[in-house]
Coordinates of C-alpha atoms in Angstrom, one line a residue:
Chain I
M390 CA 41.3 -9.7 45.4
T391 CA 42.3 -8.5 42.0
P392 CA 39.9 -9.0 39.1
Q393 CA 40.9 -11.9 36.9
K394 CA 41.2 -11.7 33.2
L395 CA 38.4 -13.9 32.0
W396 CA 38.9 -13.7 28.3
R397 CA 41.1 -16.1 26.5
K398 CA 43.1 -15.9 23.3
P399 CA 41.6 -17.6 20.2
L400 CA 43.3 -20.8 19.2
D401 CA 44.1 -19.6 15.8
A402 CA 45.2 -16.1 16.9
E403 CA 48.7 -16.6 15.7
K404 CA 47.8 -18.0 12.3
I405 CA 45.4 -15.2 11.4
G406 CA 46.7 -11.7 11.2
L407 CA 44.4 -8.9 12.0
P408 CA 43.3 -6.9 9.0
K409 CA 45.0 -3.6 8.7
A410 CA 43.1 -0.7 7.3
E411 CA 44.2 2.2 5.2
I412 CA 41.7 5.1 5.5
H413 CA 41.6 7.6 2.7
V414 CA 39.8 10.9 3.0
I415 CA 39.3 12.8 -0.2
T416 CA 39.4 16.1 1.6
D417 CA 38.2 18.4 -1.1
L418 CA 35.0 16.4 -1.6
C419 CA 34.0 16.7 2.1
K420 CA 31.2 19.1 3.1
G421 CA 31.8 18.6 6.8
C422 CA 28.6 16.8 7.9
D423 CA 30.7 14.8 10.6
F424 CA 28.7 11.5 10.1
C425 CA 31.9 9.5 9.8
I426 CA 33.5 11.1 12.9
E427 CA 30.3 10.7 14.9
F428 CA 29.4 7.1 14.0
C429 CA 32.8 5.5 13.9
P430 CA 32.7 2.8 16.5
K431 CA 36.4 3.0 17.2
K432 CA 36.6 6.8 17.0
V433 CA 39.4 6.7 14.5
L434 CA 38.5 10.0 12.8
E435 CA 38.5 13.5 14.1
K436 CA 37.6 16.9 12.8
S437 CA 40.7 18.6 11.4
N438 CA 41.3 22.3 11.8
K439 CA 42.3 22.9 8.2
L440 CA 39.7 24.3 5.8
N441 CA 39.3 22.5 2.5
K442 CA 38.5 24.0 -0.9
R443 CA 34.8 24.0 -0.2
G444 CA 35.1 25.8 3.2
A445 CA 34.5 22.8 5.4
Y446 CA 36.6 21.1 8.0
P447 CA 37.1 17.5 6.7
P448 CA 37.9 14.6 9.0
K449 CA 41.5 13.5 9.7
V450 CA 42.7 10.1 10.6
V451 CA 43.9 10.0 14.2
D452 CA 44.4 6.3 14.9
E453 CA 44.6 4.2 11.8
D454 CA 45.8 1.1 13.6
N455 CA 42.7 1.1 15.8
C456 CA 40.4 0.8 12.7
A457 CA 38.4 -2.4 12.7
L458 CA 37.7 -2.1 9.0
C459 CA 33.9 -2.0 9.4
S460 CA 33.8 0.5 6.6
F461 CA 30.8 2.2 8.2
C462 CA 32.4 5.6 7.3
T463 CA 32.4 4.6 3.6
A464 CA 28.8 3.5 3.8
I465 CA 27.5 6.6 5.6
C466 CA 29.5 9.3 3.7
P467 CA 27.0 11.2 1.5
E468 CA 29.8 12.7 -0.5
F469 CA 31.8 9.6 -1.4
A470 CA 34.7 11.2 0.3
V471 CA 35.9 8.5 2.7
F472 CA 36.9 4.9 1.9
T473 CA 38.9 2.2 3.6
I474 CA 41.2 -0.4 2.0
E475 CA 42.3 -3.6 3.6
K476 CA 46.0 -4.1 3.7
E477 CA 47.2 -7.6 4.7
R478 CA 49.3 -7.7 7.7
R479 CA 51.7 -10.7 7.3
E480 CA 55.2 -10.9 8.3
G481 CA 57.7 -10.9 5.5
S482 CA 55.3 -9.7 2.8
E483 CA 56.5 -6.4 1.3
S484 CA 53.2 -5.4 -0.2
G485 CA 51.6 -5.2 3.3
E486 CA 54.1 -2.7 4.5
K487 CA 53.1 0.8 5.0
Q488 CA 55.2 3.2 3.1
Chain J
M737 CA 45.4 14.2 2.1
N738 CA 48.5 13.7 0.0
N739 CA 49.4 12.7 -3.5
K740 CA 48.7 9.0 -2.8
D741 CA 45.1 9.8 -2.1
L742 CA 44.6 11.6 -5.3
M743 CA 45.7 8.6 -7.3
L744 CA 43.4 6.3 -5.5
Q745 CA 39.7 6.3 -6.4
H746 CA 36.7 5.7 -4.3
P747 CA 35.5 2.1 -4.9
L748 CA 32.1 3.4 -6.1
A749 CA 33.5 6.0 -8.4
K750 CA 32.9 3.9 -11.5
Y751 CA 29.1 4.0 -10.8
L752 CA 29.1 7.8 -10.6
R753 CA 29.3 10.3 -13.5
Q754 CA 32.5 12.0 -12.3
E755 CA 32.0 15.1 -14.3
R756 CA 28.9 15.9 -12.3
M757 CA 30.5 15.3 -8.9
P758 CA 30.4 16.8 -6.3
H759 CA 26.6 16.7 -6.1
I760 CA 24.4 19.6 -5.2
W761 CA 23.0 18.1 -2.0
C762 CA 23.5 20.0 1.3
E763 CA 25.9 18.9 3.9
G764 CA 24.3 16.2 6.0
C765 CA 21.6 15.5 3.5
G766 CA 20.4 11.9 3.5
N767 CA 20.2 11.7 -0.3
G768 CA 23.9 11.0 -0.6
I769 CA 23.6 8.2 1.9
L770 CA 20.7 6.7 -0.1
L771 CA 22.7 6.9 -3.3
N772 CA 25.7 5.4 -1.6
S773 CA 23.7 2.4 -0.3
F774 CA 22.1 1.9 -3.7
L775 CA 25.5 1.9 -5.5
E776 CA 26.9 -0.5 -2.8
A777 CA 24.0 -2.8 -3.5
L778 CA 24.7 -2.7 -7.2
D779 CA 28.4 -3.3 -6.6
E780 CA 27.7 -6.3 -4.4
L781 CA 25.2 -7.9 -6.7
Q782 CA 27.6 -7.4 -9.7
L783 CA 24.7 -6.8 -12.0
D784 CA 25.3 -5.9 -15.6
L785 CA 25.0 -2.1 -15.6
D786 CA 23.6 -2.1 -19.1
N787 CA 20.5 -3.8 -17.7
I788 CA 19.8 -1.2 -15.0
V789 CA 17.7 1.9 -15.5
V790 CA 17.3 4.6 -12.9
I791 CA 14.4 6.9 -13.2
S792 CA 13.7 9.8 -10.9
G793 CA 11.1 12.5 -10.6
I794 CA 11.7 16.1 -9.4
G795 CA 13.2 17.5 -6.3
C796 CA 16.6 17.2 -4.7
I797 CA 16.7 13.4 -4.9
G798 CA 15.7 13.7 -8.6
R799 CA 19.3 14.6 -9.3
A800 CA 20.2 11.0 -8.5
A801 CA 19.3 10.0 -12.1
G802 CA 21.9 12.4 -13.3
Y803 CA 24.6 11.2 -11.0
V804 CA 24.4 7.4 -11.5
N805 CA 26.5 6.1 -14.4
V806 CA 23.8 3.9 -15.8
D807 CA 20.9 4.6 -18.2
S808 CA 18.7 7.1 -16.5
F809 CA 16.0 9.6 -17.0
H810 CA 14.8 12.6 -15.0
T811 CA 11.0 12.8 -15.5
T812 CA 8.6 15.6 -14.8
H813 CA 6.8 16.0 -11.5
G814 CA 5.2 12.8 -10.4
R815 CA 5.7 10.9 -13.6
A816 CA 8.6 8.7 -12.6
I817 CA 6.4 5.6 -12.1
P818 CA 4.5 5.7 -15.4
F819 CA 7.7 6.2 -17.3
A820 CA 9.3 3.3 -15.4
T821 CA 6.2 1.1 -16.2
G822 CA 6.7 1.9 -19.9
V823 CA 10.4 1.1 -19.7
K824 CA 9.8 -2.2 -17.9
L825 CA 7.0 -3.4 -20.3
A826 CA 9.0 -2.4 -23.4
N827 CA 12.1 -4.3 -22.3
P828 CA 11.4 -6.9 -19.6
Q829 CA 15.1 -7.7 -19.3
L830 CA 15.8 -4.4 -17.6
K831 CA 15.8 -3.8 -13.8
V832 CA 14.0 -0.6 -13.4
V833 CA 14.6 1.5 -10.3
V834 CA 12.7 4.6 -9.4
I835 CA 14.6 6.8 -7.0
S836 CA 12.4 9.7 -6.0
G837 CA 11.1 11.8 -3.2
D838 CA 8.0 11.7 -1.0
G839 CA 6.5 14.8 -2.5
D840 CA 7.0 13.6 -6.1
L841 CA 5.8 10.0 -5.6
F842 CA 2.9 10.6 -3.2
A843 CA 1.5 14.0 -4.0
I844 CA 1.1 14.4 -7.7
G845 CA 2.3 10.9 -8.4
G846 CA 0.1 9.3 -5.8
N847 CA -2.3 7.7 -8.2
H848 CA 0.5 6.3 -10.4
F849 CA 2.0 4.8 -7.3
I850 CA -1.1 3.0 -6.0
H851 CA -2.0 1.7 -9.5
A852 CA 1.5 0.5 -10.2
A853 CA 1.5 -1.3 -6.9
R854 CA -2.0 -2.8 -7.6
R855 CA -0.9 -4.1 -11.0
N856 CA 2.3 -5.3 -9.4
V857 CA 4.5 -3.8 -12.2
D858 CA 8.1 -5.1 -11.7
I859 CA 9.7 -1.8 -10.6
K860 CA 11.6 -1.0 -7.5
V861 CA 10.7 2.3 -5.9
I862 CA 13.2 3.9 -3.4
C863 CA 11.6 6.9 -1.8
A864 CA 13.6 9.5 0.1
N865 CA 11.2 10.8 2.7
N866 CA 12.4 14.1 4.2
F867 CA 8.8 15.2 5.2
N868 CA 8.7 18.3 3.0
Y869 CA 9.5 19.8 -0.4
G870 CA 13.1 20.7 0.3
M871 CA 14.3 22.0 -3.0
T872 CA 11.6 24.7 -3.4
G873 CA 12.1 26.1 0.1
G874 CA 10.2 23.8 2.4
Q875 CA 6.5 23.6 1.6
Y876 CA 4.4 21.0 3.3
G877 CA 3.7 17.8 1.5
P878 CA 1.8 14.5 1.9
T879 CA 4.2 13.2 4.5
T880 CA 4.6 16.2 6.7
P881 CA 3.8 15.2 10.2
L882 CA 1.0 16.9 12.2
E883 CA 2.0 20.3 13.8
A884 CA 5.2 20.5 11.8
W885 CA 6.3 24.0 10.8
T886 CA 6.9 24.5 7.1
T887 CA 6.8 27.6 5.0
T888 CA 3.2 27.0 3.9
T889 CA 2.0 25.9 7.3
P890 CA 3.3 28.8 9.4
Y891 CA 0.9 27.9 12.3
G892 CA 1.7 24.2 12.2
N893 CA 0.5 21.5 9.9
I894 CA -3.1 20.4 10.4
E895 CA -3.1 17.6 7.7
H896 CA -2.5 14.0 8.6
P897 CA 0.4 12.5 6.8
F898 CA 0.5 9.4 4.6
N899 CA 1.9 6.2 6.0
L900 CA 3.8 5.1 3.0
V901 CA 4.5 1.5 3.8
H902 CA 0.8 1.0 4.8
L903 CA -0.2 2.6 1.5
A904 CA 2.1 0.3 -0.4
A905 CA 1.0 -2.8 1.5
A906 CA -2.7 -2.0 1.0
S907 CA -2.2 -1.3 -2.7
G908 CA -0.6 -4.7 -3.2
A909 CA 3.2 -4.2 -3.2
V910 CA 5.1 -7.4 -2.8
Y911 CA 7.8 -5.8 -0.8
A912 CA 7.7 -2.8 1.5
A913 CA 10.4 -1.7 3.9
R914 CA 11.2 1.4 5.8
W915 CA 14.7 2.4 7.1
T916 CA 16.3 5.6 8.2
T917 CA 19.5 6.8 6.7
L918 CA 21.4 5.6 9.7
Q919 CA 20.7 1.9 9.0
V920 CA 22.9 1.9 5.9
R921 CA 23.7 -1.8 6.1
R922 CA 20.1 -2.9 6.4
L923 CA 19.1 -0.4 3.7
K924 CA 21.6 -1.9 1.4
A925 CA 20.4 -5.4 2.2
S926 CA 16.9 -4.3 1.5
I927 CA 17.8 -2.8 -1.8
K928 CA 19.6 -6.0 -2.8
K929 CA 16.6 -8.0 -1.8
A930 CA 14.2 -5.8 -3.8
L931 CA 16.4 -5.9 -6.8
Q932 CA 16.3 -9.7 -6.8
K933 CA 12.6 -9.9 -6.3
E934 CA 9.9 -9.9 -8.9
G935 CA 7.1 -7.3 -8.4
F936 CA 6.5 -3.9 -7.1
S937 CA 8.8 -3.0 -4.2
L938 CA 8.8 0.1 -2.0
I939 CA 11.7 1.1 0.2
E940 CA 11.1 4.2 2.2
V941 CA 14.2 5.9 3.5
I942 CA 13.7 8.5 6.2
S943 CA 16.2 11.1 5.5
P944 CA 17.4 14.2 7.3
C945 CA 16.9 17.6 5.7
P946 CA 19.2 19.7 7.8
E947 CA 19.0 23.0 5.9
I948 CA 15.2 23.2 5.5
Y949 CA 12.9 20.9 7.5
D950 CA 15.1 20.1 10.4
R951 CA 16.2 23.7 10.8
Y952 CA 12.7 25.1 10.7
N953 CA 11.5 22.5 13.2
K954 CA 14.5 23.0 15.4
L955 CA 15.6 19.4 15.2
G956 CA 19.3 20.4 15.2
T957 CA 22.2 19.6 13.0
A958 CA 22.3 16.6 10.7
V959 CA 24.3 14.6 13.3
E960 CA 21.7 15.4 16.0
V961 CA 18.9 14.2 13.6
M962 CA 20.8 11.0 13.0
K963 CA 21.2 10.5 16.7
W964 CA 17.5 11.1 17.1
F965 CA 16.9 8.4 14.5
K966 CA 19.2 6.1 16.5
L967 CA 17.3 6.8 19.7
V968 CA 13.7 6.4 18.4
S969 CA 13.9 3.9 15.6
E970 CA 12.6 0.4 16.4
V971 CA 13.4 -2.5 14.1
H972 CA 10.7 -5.0 13.7
K973 CA 10.1 -7.9 11.3
A974 CA 6.8 -8.3 9.6
Y975 CA 5.2 -5.6 11.7
D976 CA 1.6 -4.5 10.9
P977 CA 2.2 -1.6 8.5
A978 CA -1.1 0.0 9.7
K979 CA 0.6 0.6 13.0
A980 CA 4.0 1.6 11.7
V981 CA 3.9 5.2 13.0
I982 CA 6.4 8.0 12.6
T983 CA 6.2 10.2 15.6
K984 CA 8.7 12.3 17.6
N985 CA 9.2 9.4 20.0
R986 CA 8.9 6.4 17.8
I987 CA 9.8 5.4 14.3
I988 CA 8.9 1.9 13.3
I989 CA 11.3 0.5 10.8
G990 CA 11.9 -2.8 9.2
E991 CA 10.5 -5.0 6.5
F992 CA 6.7 -4.9 6.5
V993 CA 5.7 -6.9 3.5
D994 CA 7.6 -9.7 1.8
I995 CA 5.3 -11.8 -0.4
E996 CA 5.4 -13.5 -3.8
K997 CA 2.9 -12.6 -6.6
P998 CA 3.1 -12.8 -10.4
S999 CA 4.0 -9.5 -11.9
Y1000 CA 2.0 -7.5 -14.4
G1001 CA 4.7 -7.9 -17.1
R1002 CA 4.8 -11.6 -16.8
L1003 CA 1.0 -12.0 -16.8
L1004 CA 0.9 -9.7 -19.8
R1005 CA 3.5 -11.7 -21.7
E1006 CA 1.8 -15.0 -20.9
M1007 CA -1.6 -13.8 -22.0
T1008 CA -0.2 -12.3 -25.2
A1009 CA 1.5 -15.6 -26.0
Q1010 CA -1.7 -17.5 -25.2
V1011 CA -3.9 -15.3 -27.3
K1012 CA -1.4 -15.5 -30.3
E1013 CA -1.4 -19.3 -30.0
D1014 CA -5.2 -19.5 -29.9
L1015 CA -5.6 -17.1 -32.9
E1016 CA -3.0 -19.1 -34.9
G1017 CA -4.9 -22.3 -34.1
E1018 CA -8.2 -20.8 -35.3
N1019 CA -6.6 -19.6 -38.5
T1020 CA -5.2 -23.0 -39.4
K1021 CA -8.6 -24.8 -38.8

């Protein structure tokens, strides 16, 4: 017997678009403490292998679409080097499109 | 990352003095997280920045006064609270926040702390507790746990540490809370609550000190210390502050005291007005 999918789709799932995040890393401010990489619940960030100005390896965005926009990286960054912006995902709106 | 990122600014950038950034704190230091939470709390409350004063004492966290883009003052060792008391009494409209360290507030500033809490002066104290004097090379302080290795306790610390929230509660603070730097959301909520409350508030923030204390005591990197916080911290509400221990296996965090009491400034103003009225009444008779 195959396991059944028990979850259902929310009734307003089609009306409400999921928030789309835009993650910005100000690489030259990073000191490489790795808090944002370690404590991201969706594991969106990863350590890059490119040194920045300060001799640290800043995080790089691996999977921006997976970001749940919890902004925990923004809150836990001691260097004010990561922040997230919400971009609306609505069909037909040009402002929401990624360039 | 690219040119687009250079044009965009961090949402909290307007609260920081950009010419002083990046700050001097080590990688993985909790002071940056504390400052981040404080600025987020300011941002969410949308307070008038002209009515906020940040005062700090010495030490690494003392630099916070120089980094925030509000009126601020960096006082001498231990004298952050008396300076803040003066500021608050001279201009009661201001919201006075003391951001300082455990060594500054509780060693040389210990008496100022207990008496400000007893009088219930309306100032908010945010204490970064990293268990030692980090800036001067890691000497032991009033919050260093028993048996911890510091440069001045090379055979292990034999002094019992202060329990800061218990001290604040016993001295008469109206709000006392303790968080680690991992609980950023709760810390922010706590700072917001304290800023809206009248009376003496203490928020203790247990902070990693990866280059000095954690390295000497072999606690690992900053991420490992944060994971340790995650593992051992227990959130309680209205827990008995006397039993709120900080040990290797247990860190009790949460809000310990949340009461209402008239503040010193308000009682002083009421009494001054009353005495003035009485004297004027006597003169007209």
